[in-house]
Amino acid sequence: MAAPARQPHPTLFPFGMELSSFDLTQVLGNEAGDCTTRLREYRKDSLRIVTDSTDCHEYGVHNQYFLFNMDSPEQVHIFEYYPQYDPSGESVIYIATETIYVLSQQPPKSYVRTDSLIQPEPGQMKTDFETDLIPDPDALQEDLRVELASLEEAVENDYDFSFIVSTNENPDSSDPRKDIFLTSESWKYPVWINEGAAVELIPKEEYKDLGIPKAAVFSIDSKHNNKNYIYYGLIEGSELMIYLRVIDINHGPENNFGLHKMESLEQHSPKHSYYICYHAGESSEEMLMLAYDENDTALWAEFKGSTARQILVKKEERITVTADRPSEDHFYEIFKDGYPVGTFRLTSTDNWSHAYYQLQTTVAEQKFSMDQKRSTGERTNRTSPCF
């Protein structure tokens, strides 16, 4: 009996086409940890090809290739591999997996095969594909849409992002930097982005030259010390991903875009978990109360005799070691009526904590020390107000 004929599989990337006949319309790059990702988009008439290559070096490589016709996904080709060393560490083989999704045929099918390779190239795989039906083609297409969202045009959103730049600059510095905060109509509290200076919005028409995705919901340029700090925000699901790239004015880009920070779009009002009480001096009547959440982040401050709470927005923290004693500094911005009005610096060493308070209208910091007696509850931290 003759052996069964091998089942034909779909054409692999570049899907039977000459990629050189397409126009390269977008090139994006970013870095996260040990991985570097490159996105390239090619267009020709109604066809669109997207390549997504992620190289994690010794952890492996993940390449994806997408074919669209009239912006409808027709085929996806995925080739990924990771190295596997022998016990002596002298030789290596690559465990490779190749997956193809064909969405243009009915019913949509998937093709998967795995092989061990000496050289990790798609054309080296000799094993047969296993074929199966795609159980939920609509869900797969939605996953692809989200994955390639950075290549799409920005859509209207309800967040209405804008920026506030504080005026907490050092008058003794020849190049004073300020604090950049991102605000939204949907947020109760601003989000600290970074220190910066000369902040400007980047026009949409400059996105392509700077490697900013079309779908970015904002992008700013902050100049400092002959460098441009380029930020952009991308909505991915319920998260706002903020990316950063540094460009040296004299020497060109220092890196690709990398993830700077991530913020939830569904901002909730934080709940206080405990209080710490401070005094301006042992004999002073002036007292300060700070409310903290369960993650030890200060939320708001209130002075004795005043009912006005000052909202605190955390910026950053630094740990320094002096004489083998670690010291933690936590930096906050004070907000009132939606605008920055001053700074808080919380310093802790061993069991001691100090708060340094300064308004923009004052020159000197005011120092408060932790009141150990008042700040301790029956077992742990104080859970009732200080006053």
Tab-separated table of C-alpha atoms in Angstrom, residues 58-337:
chain	number	residue	atom	x	y	z
A	58	GLU	CA	19.733	33.406	24.738
A	59	TYR	CA	16.048	33.125	25.644
A	60	GLY	CA	14.996	32.682	22.035
A	61	VAL	CA	13.471	34.450	19.042
A	62	HIS	CA	9.807	34.972	18.142
A	63	ASN	CA	8.944	36.086	14.590
A	64	GLN	CA	5.432	36.762	13.320
A	65	TYR	CA	4.334	37.617	9.804
A	66	PHE	CA	0.858	38.873	8.929
A	67	LEU	CA	-0.854	39.112	5.541
A	68	PHE	CA	-3.857	41.407	5.127
A	69	ASN	CA	-6.077	42.067	2.140
A	70	MET	CA	-8.314	45.128	2.348
A	71	ASP	CA	-7.301	45.295	6.043
A	72	SER	CA	-8.802	41.847	6.644
A	73	PRO	CA	-6.319	39.265	8.020
A	74	GLU	CA	-5.824	36.374	5.608
A	75	GLN	CA	-2.830	34.509	6.975
A	76	VAL	CA	-0.428	34.516	9.949
A	77	HIS	CA	2.947	32.769	9.939
A	78	ILE	CA	4.770	32.363	13.277
A	79	PHE	CA	8.314	31.002	13.577
A	80	GLU	CA	9.889	30.806	17.047
A	81	TYR	CA	12.829	28.979	18.527
A	82	TYR	CA	14.968	28.743	21.635
A	83	PRO	CA	18.450	27.236	22.154
A	84	GLN	CA	18.982	23.971	23.999
A	85	TYR	CA	22.534	23.159	25.100
A	86	ASP	CA	23.949	19.702	25.713
A	87	PRO	CA	25.135	18.941	29.290
A	88	SER	CA	28.729	19.900	28.427
A	89	GLY	CA	27.628	23.228	27.025
A	90	GLU	CA	29.796	22.689	23.941
A	91	SER	CA	27.043	22.268	21.364
A	92	VAL	CA	23.579	23.653	20.885
A	93	ILE	CA	20.476	22.774	18.955
A	94	TYR	CA	17.412	24.925	18.469
A	95	ILE	CA	13.898	23.777	19.308
A	96	ALA	CA	11.746	25.439	16.679
A	97	THR	CA	7.985	25.711	16.314
A	98	GLU	CA	6.182	26.926	13.224
A	99	THR	CA	2.506	27.898	13.292
A	100	ILE	CA	0.304	29.051	10.433
A	101	TYR	CA	-3.221	30.423	10.721
A	102	VAL	CA	-5.203	30.585	7.472
A	103	LEU	CA	-8.228	32.792	7.984
A	104	SER	CA	-9.100	33.289	4.318
A	105	GLN	CA	-10.262	29.703	3.775
A	106	GLN	CA	-13.467	28.149	5.048
A	107	PRO	CA	-13.357	26.765	7.583
A	108	PRO	CA	-10.275	28.580	8.954
A	109	LYS	CA	-7.444	26.188	9.842
A	110	SER	CA	-4.235	26.118	11.835
A	111	TYR	CA	-1.015	24.286	10.908
A	112	VAL	CA	1.623	23.502	13.557
A	113	ARG	CA	4.941	21.654	13.505
A	114	THR	CA	8.007	21.358	15.754
A	115	ASP	CA	11.557	20.340	14.891
A	116	SER	CA	15.141	20.357	16.202
A	117	LEU	CA	17.466	22.452	14.051
A	118	ILE	CA	21.198	23.028	13.786
A	119	GLN	CA	20.536	26.366	12.118
A	120	PRO	CA	17.326	28.172	13.198
A	121	GLU	CA	15.861	28.965	9.766
A	122	PRO	CA	12.237	28.323	8.697
A	123	GLY	CA	13.308	26.559	5.512
A	124	GLN	CA	15.280	23.970	7.521
A	125	MET	CA	12.205	22.394	9.140
A	126	LYS	CA	11.445	18.931	7.719
A	127	THR	CA	8.623	17.681	9.929
A	128	ASP	CA	5.014	17.551	8.785
A	129	PHE	CA	2.369	20.027	9.862
A	130	GLU	CA	-0.480	18.926	12.086
A	131	THR	CA	-3.710	20.493	10.870
A	132	ASP	CA	-6.697	21.513	12.951
A	133	LEU	CA	-9.696	23.824	12.751
A	134	ILE	CA	-9.400	27.201	14.485
A	135	PRO	CA	-12.052	26.934	17.226
A	136	ASP	CA	-12.799	30.666	17.494
A	137	PRO	CA	-11.606	32.653	14.450
A	138	ASP	CA	-13.251	35.877	15.685
A	139	ALA	CA	-11.346	35.763	18.972
A	140	LEU	CA	-8.101	35.131	17.103
A	141	GLN	CA	-8.709	38.106	14.810
A	142	GLU	CA	-9.403	40.338	17.825
A	143	ASP	CA	-6.146	39.185	19.445
A	144	LEU	CA	-4.303	40.057	16.235
A	145	ARG	CA	-5.946	43.463	16.107
A	146	VAL	CA	-4.849	44.274	19.674
A	147	GLU	CA	-1.349	42.954	19.022
A	148	LEU	CA	-0.895	45.217	16.007
A	149	ALA	CA	-2.724	48.227	17.477
A	150	SER	CA	0.438	50.340	17.412
A	151	LEU	CA	0.386	50.310	13.584
A	152	GLU	CA	-3.166	51.595	13.317
A	153	GLU	CA	-4.386	55.156	13.243
A	154	ALA	CA	-5.255	56.538	16.661
A	155	VAL	CA	-8.936	56.245	17.495
A	156	GLU	CA	-11.042	58.696	19.421
A	157	ASN	CA	-10.803	58.098	23.145
A	158	ASP	CA	-12.538	59.544	26.180
A	159	TYR	CA	-9.417	60.162	28.247
A	160	ASP	CA	-8.459	63.590	26.880
A	161	PHE	CA	-4.839	63.409	28.041
A	162	SER	CA	-2.997	66.618	28.819
A	163	PHE	CA	0.142	67.649	30.673
A	164	ILE	CA	0.972	69.766	33.687
A	165	VAL	CA	4.533	70.928	34.277
A	166	SER	CA	5.413	71.928	37.818
A	167	THR	CA	7.460	75.036	38.577
A	168	ASN	CA	9.594	73.327	41.234
A	169	GLU	CA	12.862	74.208	39.582
A	170	ASN	CA	16.216	74.790	41.227
A	171	PRO	CA	17.103	78.477	40.826
A	172	ASP	CA	20.805	77.691	41.378
A	173	SER	CA	20.965	75.310	38.412
A	174	SER	CA	22.033	76.467	34.954
A	175	ASP	CA	19.662	73.891	33.423
A	176	PRO	CA	16.709	73.603	35.813
A	177	ARG	CA	14.413	70.643	35.363
A	178	LYS	CA	10.751	70.456	36.224
A	179	ASP	CA	8.294	67.650	36.870
A	180	ILE	CA	5.997	66.439	34.091
A	181	PHE	CA	2.566	65.093	35.048
A	182	LEU	CA	-0.009	63.425	32.810
A	183	THR	CA	-3.669	64.181	33.509
A	184	SER	CA	-6.917	62.864	32.118
A	185	GLU	CA	-10.554	63.886	32.307
A	186	SER	CA	-11.245	60.337	33.528
A	187	TRP	CA	-8.654	60.367	36.322
A	188	LYS	CA	-8.978	61.795	39.788
A	189	TYR	CA	-5.211	62.037	40.278
A	190	PRO	CA	-2.389	63.014	37.909
A	191	VAL	CA	0.418	60.587	37.022
A	192	TRP	CA	4.076	61.585	37.270
A	193	ILE	CA	5.994	60.960	34.044
A	194	ASN	CA	9.519	62.169	34.773
A	195	GLU	CA	11.657	65.229	35.277
A	196	GLY	CA	12.140	67.335	32.192
A	197	ALA	CA	12.434	70.786	30.708
A	198	ALA	CA	11.084	72.677	27.696
A	199	VAL	CA	8.199	70.244	27.204
A	200	GLU	CA	6.456	70.362	23.817
A	201	LEU	CA	3.750	68.316	22.136
A	202	ILE	CA	4.931	66.458	19.022
A	203	PRO	CA	2.780	67.034	15.908
A	204	LYS	CA	1.235	63.940	14.291
A	205	GLU	CA	3.055	64.602	11.025
A	206	GLU	CA	6.387	64.021	12.796
A	207	TYR	CA	5.450	60.638	14.264
A	208	LYS	CA	6.768	58.548	11.370
A	209	ASP	CA	10.244	60.130	11.303
A	210	LEU	CA	10.615	59.673	15.063
A	211	GLY	CA	9.386	56.065	15.061
A	212	ILE	CA	6.207	56.864	16.996
A	213	PRO	CA	3.212	54.587	16.288
A	214	LYS	CA	0.225	56.028	14.478
A	215	ALA	CA	-1.999	54.863	17.323
A	216	ALA	CA	-0.176	56.879	19.990
A	217	VAL	CA	-2.710	58.891	22.033
A	218	PHE	CA	-0.082	61.496	22.929
A	219	SER	CA	3.583	62.238	22.395
A	220	ILE	CA	5.849	64.869	23.942
A	221	ASP	CA	9.438	66.007	23.574
A	222	SER	CA	11.343	67.115	26.667
A	223	LYS	CA	14.751	68.695	25.998
A	224	HIS	CA	17.516	68.559	28.604
A	225	ASN	CA	21.332	68.709	28.409
A	226	ASN	CA	21.402	68.473	24.579
A	227	LYS	CA	19.149	65.438	24.612
A	228	ASN	CA	15.569	64.917	23.505
A	229	TYR	CA	13.456	62.681	25.719
A	230	ILE	CA	10.639	61.442	23.480
A	231	TYR	CA	7.580	59.972	25.221
A	232	TYR	CA	4.438	58.494	23.721
A	233	GLY	CA	1.395	56.708	25.145
A	234	LEU	CA	-0.337	53.683	23.674
A	235	ILE	CA	-3.594	52.206	24.912
A	236	GLU	CA	-3.417	48.425	25.179
A	237	GLY	CA	-6.579	46.946	26.644
A	238	SER	CA	-7.185	48.621	30.015
A	239	GLU	CA	-3.595	49.851	30.342
A	240	LEU	CA	-1.806	52.974	29.196
A	241	MET	CA	1.721	52.035	28.129
A	242	ILE	CA	4.171	54.955	28.206
A	243	TYR	CA	7.326	54.554	26.116
A	244	LEU	CA	10.553	56.574	26.152
A	245	ARG	CA	13.420	57.083	23.736
A	246	VAL	CA	16.482	59.293	24.271
A	247	ILE	CA	17.986	61.131	21.300
A	248	ASP	CA	21.335	62.911	21.645
A	249	ILE	CA	21.157	66.092	19.592
A	250	ASN	CA	24.834	65.751	18.642
A	251	HIS	CA	25.170	61.979	18.231
A	252	GLY	CA	21.714	60.669	17.328
A	253	PRO	CA	19.480	58.139	19.127
A	254	GLU	CA	20.927	56.402	22.192
A	255	ASN	CA	18.372	53.590	22.178
A	256	ASN	CA	15.082	52.367	20.799
A	257	PHE	CA	11.773	53.053	22.467
A	258	GLY	CA	11.493	51.119	25.719
A	259	LEU	CA	8.632	50.787	28.178
A	260	HIS	CA	8.967	53.644	30.681
A	261	LYS	CA	5.946	52.946	32.866
A	262	MET	CA	2.461	51.468	32.782
A	263	GLU	CA	-0.714	52.995	34.207
A	264	SER	CA	-4.216	51.609	34.528
A	265	LEU	CA	-6.861	53.501	32.587
A	266	GLU	CA	-9.393	52.529	35.253
A	267	GLN	CA	-8.028	54.693	38.024
A	268	HIS	CA	-9.701	54.067	41.367
A	269	SER	CA	-9.627	56.272	44.449
A	270	PRO	CA	-7.017	54.745	46.776
A	271	LYS	CA	-8.080	53.753	50.284
A	272	HIS	CA	-6.004	54.673	53.289
A	273	SER	CA	-4.787	51.838	55.505
A	274	TYR	CA	-2.967	53.632	58.325
A	275	TYR	CA	-1.694	57.018	59.536
A	276	ILE	CA	1.690	58.367	60.591
A	277	CYS	CA	1.880	61.417	62.857
A	278	TYR	CA	4.649	64.022	62.651
A	279	HIS	CA	5.590	67.054	64.739
A	280	ALA	CA	7.718	70.092	63.943
A	281	GLY	CA	9.625	69.676	67.227
A	282	GLU	CA	9.231	68.051	70.630
A	283	SER	CA	7.809	71.231	72.137
A	284	SER	CA	5.996	72.381	69.005
A	285	GLU	CA	2.224	72.402	68.734
A	286	GLU	CA	2.461	72.167	64.934
A	287	MET	CA	1.534	68.663	63.786
A	288	LEU	CA	1.230	66.889	60.453
A	289	MET	CA	-0.727	63.733	59.587
A	290	LEU	CA	-0.077	61.543	56.550
A	291	ALA	CA	-2.439	58.815	55.337
A	292	TYR	CA	-0.877	55.740	53.684
A	293	ASP	CA	-2.326	52.917	51.622
A	294	GLU	CA	-1.565	49.220	52.074
A	295	ASN	CA	1.469	49.569	49.779
A	296	ASP	CA	3.037	52.220	52.059
A	297	THR	CA	2.364	55.015	49.572
A	298	ALA	CA	1.387	58.369	51.092
A	299	LEU	CA	-1.998	59.552	49.808
A	300	TRP	CA	-2.706	62.887	51.456
A	301	ALA	CA	-1.435	65.247	54.143
A	302	GLU	CA	-3.313	67.324	56.679
A	303	PHE	CA	-2.058	69.888	59.224
A	304	LYS	CA	-3.517	70.153	62.693
A	305	GLY	CA	-6.020	72.991	62.831
A	306	SER	CA	-6.773	72.775	59.099
A	307	THR	CA	-9.497	70.741	57.407
A	308	ALA	CA	-7.909	71.027	53.961
A	309	ARG	CA	-6.292	67.812	52.741
A	310	GLN	CA	-3.383	68.131	50.356
A	311	ILE	CA	-3.305	65.407	47.711
A	312	LEU	CA	0.092	63.728	47.272
A	313	VAL	CA	1.221	62.248	43.934
A	314	LYS	CA	4.218	59.951	44.198
A	315	LYS	CA	7.095	60.667	41.839
A	316	GLU	CA	10.016	58.418	42.674
A	317	GLU	CA	12.051	56.859	45.445
A	318	ARG	CA	15.784	56.583	46.025
A	319	ILE	CA	17.830	54.428	48.370
A	320	THR	CA	21.251	55.593	49.542
A	321	VAL	CA	23.708	53.968	51.954
A	322	THR	CA	25.777	56.143	54.310
A	323	ALA	CA	28.029	54.541	56.940
A	324	ASP	CA	26.352	51.182	56.243
A	325	ARG	CA	22.955	52.654	57.082
A	326	PRO	CA	20.426	52.597	54.236
A	327	SER	CA	18.233	55.650	53.809
A	328	GLU	CA	15.056	55.772	51.734
A	329	ASP	CA	13.825	58.984	50.134
A	330	HIS	CA	10.303	59.123	48.691
A	331	PHE	CA	9.412	62.167	46.597
A	332	TYR	CA	5.855	63.479	46.224
A	333	GLU	CA	4.175	66.433	44.571
A	334	ILE	CA	1.483	68.333	46.467
A	335	PHE	CA	-1.646	69.035	44.404
A	336	LYS	CA	-4.396	71.498	45.202
A	337	ASP	CA	-7.414	72.064	42.943
